PDB file of C-alpha atoms in Angstrom:
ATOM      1  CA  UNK A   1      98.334 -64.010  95.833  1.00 88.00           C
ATOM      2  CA  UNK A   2     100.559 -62.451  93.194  1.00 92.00           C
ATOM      3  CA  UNK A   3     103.570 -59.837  94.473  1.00 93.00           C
ATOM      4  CA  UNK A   4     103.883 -56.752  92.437  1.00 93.00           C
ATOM      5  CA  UNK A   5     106.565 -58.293  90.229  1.00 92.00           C
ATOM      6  CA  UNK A   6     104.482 -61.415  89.817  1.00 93.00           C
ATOM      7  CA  UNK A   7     101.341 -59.136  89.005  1.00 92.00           C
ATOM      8  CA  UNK A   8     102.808 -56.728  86.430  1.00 92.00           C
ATOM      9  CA  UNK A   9     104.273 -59.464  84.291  1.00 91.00           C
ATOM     10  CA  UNK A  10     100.886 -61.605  84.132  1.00 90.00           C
ATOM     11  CA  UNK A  11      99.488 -57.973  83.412  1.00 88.00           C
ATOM     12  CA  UNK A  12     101.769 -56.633  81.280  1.00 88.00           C
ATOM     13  CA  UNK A  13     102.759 -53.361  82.624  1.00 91.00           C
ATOM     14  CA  UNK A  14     105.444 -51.907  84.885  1.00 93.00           C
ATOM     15  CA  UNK A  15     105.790 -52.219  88.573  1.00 93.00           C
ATOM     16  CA  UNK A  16     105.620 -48.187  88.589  1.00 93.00           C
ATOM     17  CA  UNK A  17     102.094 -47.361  87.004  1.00 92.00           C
ATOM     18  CA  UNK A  18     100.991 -50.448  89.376  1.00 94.00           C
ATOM     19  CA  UNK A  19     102.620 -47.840  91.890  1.00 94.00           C
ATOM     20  CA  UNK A  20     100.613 -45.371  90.258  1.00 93.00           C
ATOM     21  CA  UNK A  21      97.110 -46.777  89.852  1.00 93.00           C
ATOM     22  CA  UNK A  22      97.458 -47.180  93.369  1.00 92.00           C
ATOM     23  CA  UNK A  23      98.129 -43.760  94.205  1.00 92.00           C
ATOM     24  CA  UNK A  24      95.760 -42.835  91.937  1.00 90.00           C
ATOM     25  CA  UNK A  25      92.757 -44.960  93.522  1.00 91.00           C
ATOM     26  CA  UNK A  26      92.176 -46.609  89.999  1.00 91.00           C
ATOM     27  CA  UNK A  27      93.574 -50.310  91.330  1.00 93.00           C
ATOM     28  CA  UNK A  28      95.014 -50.557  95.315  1.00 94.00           C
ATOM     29  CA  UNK A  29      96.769 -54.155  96.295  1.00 94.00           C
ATOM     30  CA  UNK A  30      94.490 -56.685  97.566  1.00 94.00           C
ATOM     31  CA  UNK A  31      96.832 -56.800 100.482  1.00 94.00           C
ATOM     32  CA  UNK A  32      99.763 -55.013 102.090  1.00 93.00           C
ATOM     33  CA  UNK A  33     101.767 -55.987 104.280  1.00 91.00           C
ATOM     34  CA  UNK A  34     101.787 -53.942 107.299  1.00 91.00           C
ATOM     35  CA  UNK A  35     105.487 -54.860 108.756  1.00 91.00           C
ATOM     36  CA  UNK A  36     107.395 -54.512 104.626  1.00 91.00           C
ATOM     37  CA  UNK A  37     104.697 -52.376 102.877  1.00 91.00           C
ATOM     38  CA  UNK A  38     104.810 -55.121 100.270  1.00 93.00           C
ATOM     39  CA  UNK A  39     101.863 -54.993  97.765  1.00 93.00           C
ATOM     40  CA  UNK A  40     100.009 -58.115  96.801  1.00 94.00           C
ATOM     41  CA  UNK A  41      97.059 -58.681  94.159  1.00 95.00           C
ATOM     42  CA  UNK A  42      94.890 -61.866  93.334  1.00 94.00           C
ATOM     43  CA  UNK A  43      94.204 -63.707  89.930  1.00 92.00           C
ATOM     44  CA  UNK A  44      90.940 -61.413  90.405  1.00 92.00           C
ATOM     45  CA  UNK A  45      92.345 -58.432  89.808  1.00 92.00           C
ATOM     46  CA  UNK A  46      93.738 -59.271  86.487  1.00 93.00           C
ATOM     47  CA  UNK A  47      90.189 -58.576  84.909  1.00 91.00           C
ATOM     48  CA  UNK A  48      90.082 -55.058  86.095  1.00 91.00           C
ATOM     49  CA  UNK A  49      93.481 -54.355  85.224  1.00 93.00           C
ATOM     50  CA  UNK A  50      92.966 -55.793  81.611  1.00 91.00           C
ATOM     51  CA  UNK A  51      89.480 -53.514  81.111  1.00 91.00           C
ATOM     52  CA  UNK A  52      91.859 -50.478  82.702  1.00 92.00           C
ATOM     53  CA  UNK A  53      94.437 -50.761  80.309  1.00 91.00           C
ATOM     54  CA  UNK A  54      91.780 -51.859  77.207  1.00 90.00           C
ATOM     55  CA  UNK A  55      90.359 -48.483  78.096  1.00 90.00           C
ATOM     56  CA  UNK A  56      93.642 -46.685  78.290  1.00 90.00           C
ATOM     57  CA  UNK A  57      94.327 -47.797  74.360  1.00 87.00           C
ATOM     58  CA  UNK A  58      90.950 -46.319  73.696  1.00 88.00           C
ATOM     59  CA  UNK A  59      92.562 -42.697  74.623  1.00 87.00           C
ATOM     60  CA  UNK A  60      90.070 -42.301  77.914  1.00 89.00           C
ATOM     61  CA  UNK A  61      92.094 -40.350  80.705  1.00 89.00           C
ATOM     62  CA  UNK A  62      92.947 -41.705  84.021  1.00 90.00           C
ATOM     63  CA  UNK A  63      89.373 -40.497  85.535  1.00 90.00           C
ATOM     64  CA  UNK A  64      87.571 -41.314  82.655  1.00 90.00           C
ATOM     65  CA  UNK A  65      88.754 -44.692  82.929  1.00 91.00           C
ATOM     66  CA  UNK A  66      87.619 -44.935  86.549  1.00 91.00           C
ATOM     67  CA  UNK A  67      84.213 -44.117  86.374  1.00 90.00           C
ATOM     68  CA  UNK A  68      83.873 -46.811  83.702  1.00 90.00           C
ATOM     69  CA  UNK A  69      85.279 -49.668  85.381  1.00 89.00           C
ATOM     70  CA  UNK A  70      83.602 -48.654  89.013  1.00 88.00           C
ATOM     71  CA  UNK A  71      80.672 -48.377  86.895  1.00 86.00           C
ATOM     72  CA  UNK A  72      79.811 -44.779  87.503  1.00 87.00           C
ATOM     73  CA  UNK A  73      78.982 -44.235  83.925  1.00 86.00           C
ATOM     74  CA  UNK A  74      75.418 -45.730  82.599  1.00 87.00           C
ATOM     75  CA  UNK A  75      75.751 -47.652  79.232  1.00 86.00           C
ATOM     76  CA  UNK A  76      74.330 -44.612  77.522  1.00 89.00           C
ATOM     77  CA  UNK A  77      77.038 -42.293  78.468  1.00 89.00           C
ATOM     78  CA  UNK A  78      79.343 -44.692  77.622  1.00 87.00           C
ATOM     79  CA  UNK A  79      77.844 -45.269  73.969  1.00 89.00           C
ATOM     80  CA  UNK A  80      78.413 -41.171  73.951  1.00 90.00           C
ATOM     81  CA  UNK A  81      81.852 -41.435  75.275  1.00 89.00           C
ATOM     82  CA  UNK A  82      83.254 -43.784  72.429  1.00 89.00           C
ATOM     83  CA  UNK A  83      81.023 -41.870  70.119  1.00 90.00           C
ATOM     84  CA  UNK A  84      83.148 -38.996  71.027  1.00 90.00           C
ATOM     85  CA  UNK A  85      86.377 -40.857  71.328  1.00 88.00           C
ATOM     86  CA  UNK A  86      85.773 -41.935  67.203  1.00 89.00           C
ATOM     87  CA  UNK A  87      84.943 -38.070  66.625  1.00 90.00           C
ATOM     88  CA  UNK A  88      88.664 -37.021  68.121  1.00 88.00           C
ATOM     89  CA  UNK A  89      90.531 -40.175  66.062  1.00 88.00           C
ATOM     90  CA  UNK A  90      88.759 -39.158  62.915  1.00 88.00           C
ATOM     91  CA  UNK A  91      89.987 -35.351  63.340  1.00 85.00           C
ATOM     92  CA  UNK A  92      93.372 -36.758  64.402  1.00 86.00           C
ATOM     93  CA  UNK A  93      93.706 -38.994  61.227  1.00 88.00           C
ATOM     94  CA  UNK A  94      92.502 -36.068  59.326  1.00 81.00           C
ATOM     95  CA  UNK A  95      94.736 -33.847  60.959  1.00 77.00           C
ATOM     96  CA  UNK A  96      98.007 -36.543  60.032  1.00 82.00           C
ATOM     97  CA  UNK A  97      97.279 -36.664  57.131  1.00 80.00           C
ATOM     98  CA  UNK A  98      97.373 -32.995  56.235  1.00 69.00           C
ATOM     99  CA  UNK A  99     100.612 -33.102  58.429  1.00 71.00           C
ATOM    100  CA  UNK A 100     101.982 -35.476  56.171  1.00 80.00           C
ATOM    101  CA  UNK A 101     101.157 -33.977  52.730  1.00 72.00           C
ATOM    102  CA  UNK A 102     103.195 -30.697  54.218  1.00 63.00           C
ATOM    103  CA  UNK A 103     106.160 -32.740  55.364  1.00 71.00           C
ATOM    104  CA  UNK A 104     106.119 -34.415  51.766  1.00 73.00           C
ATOM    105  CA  UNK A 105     106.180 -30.953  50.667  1.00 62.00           C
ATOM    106  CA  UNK A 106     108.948 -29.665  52.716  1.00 60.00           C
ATOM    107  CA  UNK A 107     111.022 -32.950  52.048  1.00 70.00           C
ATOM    108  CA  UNK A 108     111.069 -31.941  48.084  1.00 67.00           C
ATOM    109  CA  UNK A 109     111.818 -27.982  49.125  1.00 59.00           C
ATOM    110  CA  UNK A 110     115.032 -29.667  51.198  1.00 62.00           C
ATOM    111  CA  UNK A 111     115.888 -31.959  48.670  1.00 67.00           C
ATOM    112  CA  UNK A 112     115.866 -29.513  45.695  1.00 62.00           C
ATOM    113  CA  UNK A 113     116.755 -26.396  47.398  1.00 55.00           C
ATOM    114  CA  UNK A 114     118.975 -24.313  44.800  1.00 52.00           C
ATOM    115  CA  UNK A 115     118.189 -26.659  41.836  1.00 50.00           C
ATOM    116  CA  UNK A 116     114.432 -25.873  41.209  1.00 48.00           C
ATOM    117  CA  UNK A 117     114.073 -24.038  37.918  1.00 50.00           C
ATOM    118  CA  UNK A 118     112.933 -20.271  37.908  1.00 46.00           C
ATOM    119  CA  UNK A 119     112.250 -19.443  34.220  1.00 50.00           C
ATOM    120  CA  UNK A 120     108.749 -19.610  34.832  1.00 79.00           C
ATOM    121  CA  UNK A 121     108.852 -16.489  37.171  1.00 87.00           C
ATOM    122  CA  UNK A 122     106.870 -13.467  35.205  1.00 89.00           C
ATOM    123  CA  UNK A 123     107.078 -10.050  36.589  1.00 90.00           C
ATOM    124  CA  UNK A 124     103.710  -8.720  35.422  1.00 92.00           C
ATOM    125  CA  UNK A 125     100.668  -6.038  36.232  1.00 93.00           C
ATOM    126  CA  UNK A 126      97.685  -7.520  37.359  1.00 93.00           C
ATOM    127  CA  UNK A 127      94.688  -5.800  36.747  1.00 93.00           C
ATOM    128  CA  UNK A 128      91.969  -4.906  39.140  1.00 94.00           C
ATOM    129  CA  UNK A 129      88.844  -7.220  39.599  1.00 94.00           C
ATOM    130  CA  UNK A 130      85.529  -6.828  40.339  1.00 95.00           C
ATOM    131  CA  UNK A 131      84.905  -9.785  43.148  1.00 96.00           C
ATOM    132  CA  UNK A 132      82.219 -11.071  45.828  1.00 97.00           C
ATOM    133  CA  UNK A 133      84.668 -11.952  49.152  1.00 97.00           C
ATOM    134  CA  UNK A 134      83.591 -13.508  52.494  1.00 97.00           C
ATOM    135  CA  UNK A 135      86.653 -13.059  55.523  1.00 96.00           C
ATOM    136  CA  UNK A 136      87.693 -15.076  58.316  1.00 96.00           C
ATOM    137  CA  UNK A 137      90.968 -15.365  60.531  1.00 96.00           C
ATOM    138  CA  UNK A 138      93.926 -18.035  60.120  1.00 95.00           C
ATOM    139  CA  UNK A 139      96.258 -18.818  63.237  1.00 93.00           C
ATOM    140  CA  UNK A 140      99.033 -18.478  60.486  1.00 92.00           C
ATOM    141  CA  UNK A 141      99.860 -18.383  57.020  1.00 88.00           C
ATOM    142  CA  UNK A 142     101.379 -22.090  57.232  1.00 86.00           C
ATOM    143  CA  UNK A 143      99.303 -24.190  54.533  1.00 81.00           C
ATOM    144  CA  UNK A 144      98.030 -26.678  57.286  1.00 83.00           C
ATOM    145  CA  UNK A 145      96.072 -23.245  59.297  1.00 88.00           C
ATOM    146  CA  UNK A 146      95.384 -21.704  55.911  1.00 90.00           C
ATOM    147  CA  UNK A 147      93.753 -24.858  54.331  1.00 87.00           C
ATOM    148  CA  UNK A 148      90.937 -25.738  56.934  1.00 91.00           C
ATOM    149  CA  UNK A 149      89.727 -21.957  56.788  1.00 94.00           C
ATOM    150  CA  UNK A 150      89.628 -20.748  53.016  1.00 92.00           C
ATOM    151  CA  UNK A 151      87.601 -23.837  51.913  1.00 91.00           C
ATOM    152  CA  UNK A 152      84.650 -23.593  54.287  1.00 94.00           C
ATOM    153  CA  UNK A 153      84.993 -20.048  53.280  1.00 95.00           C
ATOM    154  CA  UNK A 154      84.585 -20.705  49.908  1.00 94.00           C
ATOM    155  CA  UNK A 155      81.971 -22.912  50.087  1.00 93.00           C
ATOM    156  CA  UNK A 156      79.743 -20.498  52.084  1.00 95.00           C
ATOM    157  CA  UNK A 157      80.758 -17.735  49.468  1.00 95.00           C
ATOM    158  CA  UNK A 158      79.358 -20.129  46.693  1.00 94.00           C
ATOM    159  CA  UNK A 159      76.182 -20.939  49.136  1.00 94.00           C
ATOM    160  CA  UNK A 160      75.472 -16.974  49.682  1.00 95.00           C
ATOM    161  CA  UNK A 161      76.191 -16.278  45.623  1.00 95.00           C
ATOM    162  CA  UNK A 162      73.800 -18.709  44.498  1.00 94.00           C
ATOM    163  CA  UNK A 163      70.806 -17.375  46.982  1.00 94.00           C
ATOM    164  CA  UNK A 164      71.481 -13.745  46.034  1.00 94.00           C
ATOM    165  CA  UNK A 165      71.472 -15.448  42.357  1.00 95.00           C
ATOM    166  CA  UNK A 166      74.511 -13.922  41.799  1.00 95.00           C
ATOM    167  CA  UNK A 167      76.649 -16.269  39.143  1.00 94.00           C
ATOM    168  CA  UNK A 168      80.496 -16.017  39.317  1.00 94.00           C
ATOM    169  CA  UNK A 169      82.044 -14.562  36.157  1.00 93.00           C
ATOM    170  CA  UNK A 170      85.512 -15.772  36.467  1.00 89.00           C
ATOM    171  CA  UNK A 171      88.001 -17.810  38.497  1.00 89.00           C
ATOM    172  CA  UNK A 172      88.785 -17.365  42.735  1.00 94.00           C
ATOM    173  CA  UNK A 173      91.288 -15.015  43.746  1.00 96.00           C
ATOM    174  CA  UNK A 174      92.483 -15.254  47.631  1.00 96.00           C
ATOM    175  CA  UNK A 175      94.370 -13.255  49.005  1.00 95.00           C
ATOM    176  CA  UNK A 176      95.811 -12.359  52.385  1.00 95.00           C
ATOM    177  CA  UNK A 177      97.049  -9.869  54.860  1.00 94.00           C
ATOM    178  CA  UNK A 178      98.202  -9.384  58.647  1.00 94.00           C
ATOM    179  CA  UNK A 179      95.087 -10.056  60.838  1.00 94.00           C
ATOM    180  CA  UNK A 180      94.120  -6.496  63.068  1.00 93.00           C
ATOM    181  CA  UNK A 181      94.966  -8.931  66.714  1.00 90.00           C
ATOM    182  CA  UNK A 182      98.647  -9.283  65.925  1.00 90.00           C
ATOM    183  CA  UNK A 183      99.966 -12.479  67.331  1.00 90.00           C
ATOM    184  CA  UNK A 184     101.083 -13.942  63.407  1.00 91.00           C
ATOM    185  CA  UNK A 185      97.572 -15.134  62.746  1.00 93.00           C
ATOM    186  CA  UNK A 186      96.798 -14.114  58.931  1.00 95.00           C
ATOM    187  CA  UNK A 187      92.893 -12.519  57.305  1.00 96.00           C
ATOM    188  CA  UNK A 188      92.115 -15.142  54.510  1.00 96.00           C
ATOM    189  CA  UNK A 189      90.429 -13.562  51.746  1.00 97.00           C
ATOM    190  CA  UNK A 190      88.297 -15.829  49.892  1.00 96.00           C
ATOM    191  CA  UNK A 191      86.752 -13.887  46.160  1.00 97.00           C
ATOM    192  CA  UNK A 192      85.376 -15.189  43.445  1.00 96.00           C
ATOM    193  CA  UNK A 193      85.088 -13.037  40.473  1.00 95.00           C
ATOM    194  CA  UNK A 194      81.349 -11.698  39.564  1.00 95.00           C
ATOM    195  CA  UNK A 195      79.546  -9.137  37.344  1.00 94.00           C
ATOM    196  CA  UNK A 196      77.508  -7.167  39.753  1.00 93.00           C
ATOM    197  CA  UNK A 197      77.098  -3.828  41.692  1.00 93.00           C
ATOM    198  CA  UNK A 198      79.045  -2.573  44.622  1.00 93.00           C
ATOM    199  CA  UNK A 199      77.622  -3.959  48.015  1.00 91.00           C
ATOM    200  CA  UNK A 200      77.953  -5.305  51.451  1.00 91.00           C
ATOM    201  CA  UNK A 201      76.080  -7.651  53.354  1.00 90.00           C
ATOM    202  CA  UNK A 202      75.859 -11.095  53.615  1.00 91.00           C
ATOM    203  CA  UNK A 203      78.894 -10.956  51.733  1.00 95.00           C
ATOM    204  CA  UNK A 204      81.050  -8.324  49.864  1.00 95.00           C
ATOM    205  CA  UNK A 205      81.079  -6.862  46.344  1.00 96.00           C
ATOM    206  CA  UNK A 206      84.229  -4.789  45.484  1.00 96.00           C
ATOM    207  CA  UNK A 207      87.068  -4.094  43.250  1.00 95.00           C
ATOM    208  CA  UNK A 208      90.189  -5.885  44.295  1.00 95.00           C
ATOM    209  CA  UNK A 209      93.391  -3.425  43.599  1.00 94.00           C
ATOM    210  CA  UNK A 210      95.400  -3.996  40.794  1.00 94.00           C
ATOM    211  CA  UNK A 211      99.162  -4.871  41.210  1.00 94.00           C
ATOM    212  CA  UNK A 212     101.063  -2.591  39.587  1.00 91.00           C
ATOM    213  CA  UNK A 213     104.321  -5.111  39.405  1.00 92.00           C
ATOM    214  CA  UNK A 214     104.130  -8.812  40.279  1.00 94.00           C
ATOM    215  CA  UNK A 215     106.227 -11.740  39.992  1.00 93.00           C
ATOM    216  CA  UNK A 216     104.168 -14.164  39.163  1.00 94.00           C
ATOM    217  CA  UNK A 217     104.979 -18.111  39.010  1.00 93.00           C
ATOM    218  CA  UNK A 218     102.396 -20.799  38.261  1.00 92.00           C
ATOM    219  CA  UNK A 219     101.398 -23.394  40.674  1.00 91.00           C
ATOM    220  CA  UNK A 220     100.240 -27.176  39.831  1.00 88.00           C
ATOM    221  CA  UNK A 221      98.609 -29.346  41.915  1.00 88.00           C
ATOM    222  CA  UNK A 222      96.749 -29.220  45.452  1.00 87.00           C
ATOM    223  CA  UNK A 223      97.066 -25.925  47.383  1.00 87.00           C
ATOM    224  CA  UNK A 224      98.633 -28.327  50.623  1.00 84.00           C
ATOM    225  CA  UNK A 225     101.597 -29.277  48.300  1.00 85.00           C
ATOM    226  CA  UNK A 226     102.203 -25.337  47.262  1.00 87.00           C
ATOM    227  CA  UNK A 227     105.473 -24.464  49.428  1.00 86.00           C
ATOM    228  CA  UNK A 228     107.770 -25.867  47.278  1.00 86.00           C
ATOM    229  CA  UNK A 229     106.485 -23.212  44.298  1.00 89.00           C
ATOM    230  CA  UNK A 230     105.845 -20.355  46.943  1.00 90.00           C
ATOM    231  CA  UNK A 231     109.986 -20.934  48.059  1.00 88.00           C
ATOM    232  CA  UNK A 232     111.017 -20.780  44.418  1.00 88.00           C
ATOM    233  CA  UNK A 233     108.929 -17.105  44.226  1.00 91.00           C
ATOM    234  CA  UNK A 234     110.181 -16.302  47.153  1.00 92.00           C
ATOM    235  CA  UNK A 235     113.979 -17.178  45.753  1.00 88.00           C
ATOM    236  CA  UNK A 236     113.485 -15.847  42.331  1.00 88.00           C
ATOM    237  CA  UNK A 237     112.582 -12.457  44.181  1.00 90.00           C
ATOM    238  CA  UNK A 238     115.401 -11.800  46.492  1.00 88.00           C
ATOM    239  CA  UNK A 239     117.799 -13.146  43.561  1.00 85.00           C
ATOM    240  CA  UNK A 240     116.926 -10.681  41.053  1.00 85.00           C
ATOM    241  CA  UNK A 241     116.680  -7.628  43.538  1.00 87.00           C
ATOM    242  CA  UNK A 242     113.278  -6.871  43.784  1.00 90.00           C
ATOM    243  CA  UNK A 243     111.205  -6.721  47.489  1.00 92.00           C
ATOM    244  CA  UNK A 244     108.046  -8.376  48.478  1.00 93.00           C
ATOM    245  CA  UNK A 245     105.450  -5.867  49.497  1.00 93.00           C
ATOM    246  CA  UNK A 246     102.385  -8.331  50.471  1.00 92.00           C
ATOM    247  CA  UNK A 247     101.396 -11.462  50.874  1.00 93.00           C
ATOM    248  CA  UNK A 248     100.851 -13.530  47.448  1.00 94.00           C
ATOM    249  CA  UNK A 249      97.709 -13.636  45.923  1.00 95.00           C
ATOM    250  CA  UNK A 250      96.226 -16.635  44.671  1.00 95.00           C
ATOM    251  CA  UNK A 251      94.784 -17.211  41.492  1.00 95.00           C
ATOM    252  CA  UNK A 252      93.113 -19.965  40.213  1.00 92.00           C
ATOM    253  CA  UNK A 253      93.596 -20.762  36.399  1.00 90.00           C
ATOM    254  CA  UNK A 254      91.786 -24.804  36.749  1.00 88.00           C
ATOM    255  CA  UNK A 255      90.051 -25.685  39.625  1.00 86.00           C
ATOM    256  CA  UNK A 256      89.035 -29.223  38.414  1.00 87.00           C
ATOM    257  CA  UNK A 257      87.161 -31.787  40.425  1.00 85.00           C
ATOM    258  CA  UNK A 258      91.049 -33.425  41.517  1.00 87.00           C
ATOM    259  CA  UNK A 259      92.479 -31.009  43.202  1.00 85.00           C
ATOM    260  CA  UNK A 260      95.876 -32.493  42.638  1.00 85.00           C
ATOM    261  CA  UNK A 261      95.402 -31.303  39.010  1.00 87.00           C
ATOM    262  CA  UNK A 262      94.710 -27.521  39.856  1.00 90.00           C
ATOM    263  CA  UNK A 263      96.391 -24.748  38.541  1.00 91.00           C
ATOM    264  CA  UNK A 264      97.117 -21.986  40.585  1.00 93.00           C
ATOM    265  CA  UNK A 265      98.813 -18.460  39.646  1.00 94.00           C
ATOM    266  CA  UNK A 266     100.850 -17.066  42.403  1.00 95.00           C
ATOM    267  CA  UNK A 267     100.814 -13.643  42.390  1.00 96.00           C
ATOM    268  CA  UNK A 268     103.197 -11.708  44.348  1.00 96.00           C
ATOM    269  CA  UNK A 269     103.262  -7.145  44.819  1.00 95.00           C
ATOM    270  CA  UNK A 270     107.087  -6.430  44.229  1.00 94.00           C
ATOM    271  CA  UNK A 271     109.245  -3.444  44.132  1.00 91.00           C
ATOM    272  CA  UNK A 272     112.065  -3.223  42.023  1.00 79.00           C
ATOM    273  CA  UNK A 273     115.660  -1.216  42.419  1.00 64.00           C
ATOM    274  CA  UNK A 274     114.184   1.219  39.974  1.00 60.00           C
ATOM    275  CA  UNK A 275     110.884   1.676  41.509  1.00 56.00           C
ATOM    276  CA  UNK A 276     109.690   3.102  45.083  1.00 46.00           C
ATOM    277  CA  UNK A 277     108.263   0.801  47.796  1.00 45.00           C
ATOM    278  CA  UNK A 278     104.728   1.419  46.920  1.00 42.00           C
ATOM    279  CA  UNK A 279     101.403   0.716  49.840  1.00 39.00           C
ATOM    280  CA  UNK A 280      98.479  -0.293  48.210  1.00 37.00           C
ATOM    281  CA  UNK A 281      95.470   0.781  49.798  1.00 33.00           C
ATOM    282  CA  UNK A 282      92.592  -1.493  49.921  1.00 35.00           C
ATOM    283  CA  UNK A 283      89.255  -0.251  48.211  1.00 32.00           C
ATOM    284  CA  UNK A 284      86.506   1.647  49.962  1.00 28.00           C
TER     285      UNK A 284
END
């Protein structure tokens, strides 16, 4: 028989989550010594604890774990537990990797903050726009919450235009405000523009607001790389004296295929020193 040192090194793992399996119920000592309270295991045990810890790497819990190897699960459920498992590491890889475009993009804002060029801001009116919308709720206006909810949107928009047989006229414009529940979670407005009358229903038909004054900077490239472009807005604004009133519309000037060769108009509502702090009302 093995000791508990002896057993952890031919296992590979510590004396302490031996300790704890034991607790646990997921492995107990072949033997313990009654007088010392010293655990002992046999060569035996070594397959368990090798399918244990296999399973562990596999991301199953503690319990999860234990029905397999006591063989509580059927071979079906198990099929539908690593079925699952692959589900939750897909999401998670997709999930990364929109985590790592966004600290790409925060890396350049860092490493260019005060040097990015601001020529390109244009303080402009934007006119109103007739446009079909669909609505749904972000848990923030980060790009990585913003990102998985406007482009289902969209595509449902599309899906809804096309059975009303309703062709779009022009390019998207999303926009966004503070949701009605509070808690920083953000209304994502997804529009496309169309030539058609006033409705609601499976979707709405309305005229977006004009902006009065907007300072405007153009955006190239994928939407999850646009925080860089939205800081330099946001810089060029405070620099030159003028306020933010709203949350920046987006407008999209190319929407190819590659989304890292879109280009996207920022739009932002400003007030100026020389002009009231104007509300603009949404349409009826």
């Amino acid at each position: 028989m093995f000791t508990i040192g002896e057993f952890a090194r031919h296992g590979r793992v510590s004396i302490r989550m031996l300790r704890h399996y034991d607790a646990t119920g997921l492995l107990h000592p072949a033997h313990v010594d009654p007088a010392s309270g010293y655990r002992y295991y046999t060569a035996a045990q070594l397959a368990r604890l090798n399918r244990i810890i296999a399973l562990k790497d596999l991301g199953f819990t503690l319990q999860q774990v234990q029905d397999i190897v006591d063989e509580k699960v059927s071979a079906e459920e198990l099929r539908g537990m690593l079925r699952l498992r692959r589900a939750e590491l897909e999401t998670a890889m997709a999930a990364a990797g929109a985590r790592l475009v966004q600290v790409e993009a925060r890396l350049r804002a860092i490493e260019s903050e005060g040097h990015m060029p601001t020529n390109d801001v244009v303080v402009k009116s934007v006119p109103a726009v007739r446009v079909a919308e669909l609505t749904a709720t972000a848990a923030s206006f980060e790009p990585e919450d913003i990102g998985p909810v406007i482009g289902p949107l969209y595509d449902e928009l599309c899906r809804r235009l096309e059975e009303a047989g309703i062709t779009p006229t022009g390019r998207g414009v999303a926009s966004y405000e503070d949701a009605p529940e509070g808690g920083g979670r953000i209304s994502v407005h997804a529009a496309l523009q169309v030539s058609a009358p006033l409705q609601e229903g499976a979707f709405r038909i309305f005229d977006l607001p004009s902006l009065g004054r907007a300072a405007t900077i153009v955006h190239r490239g994928s939407m999850d790389t646009v925080l860089p472009t939205a800081q330099t807005l946001a810089r060029w604004i405070d620099a030159n004296g003028y306020q933010s009133t709203g949350y920046p519309r987006e407008f999209g000037l190319e929407c190819p295929e590659n989304r890292d060769d879109w280009v996207t108009e920022l739009q932002a509502p400003v007030t100026g020193p020389d002009q009231p702090r104007l509300r603009h009302m949404p349409v009826a």
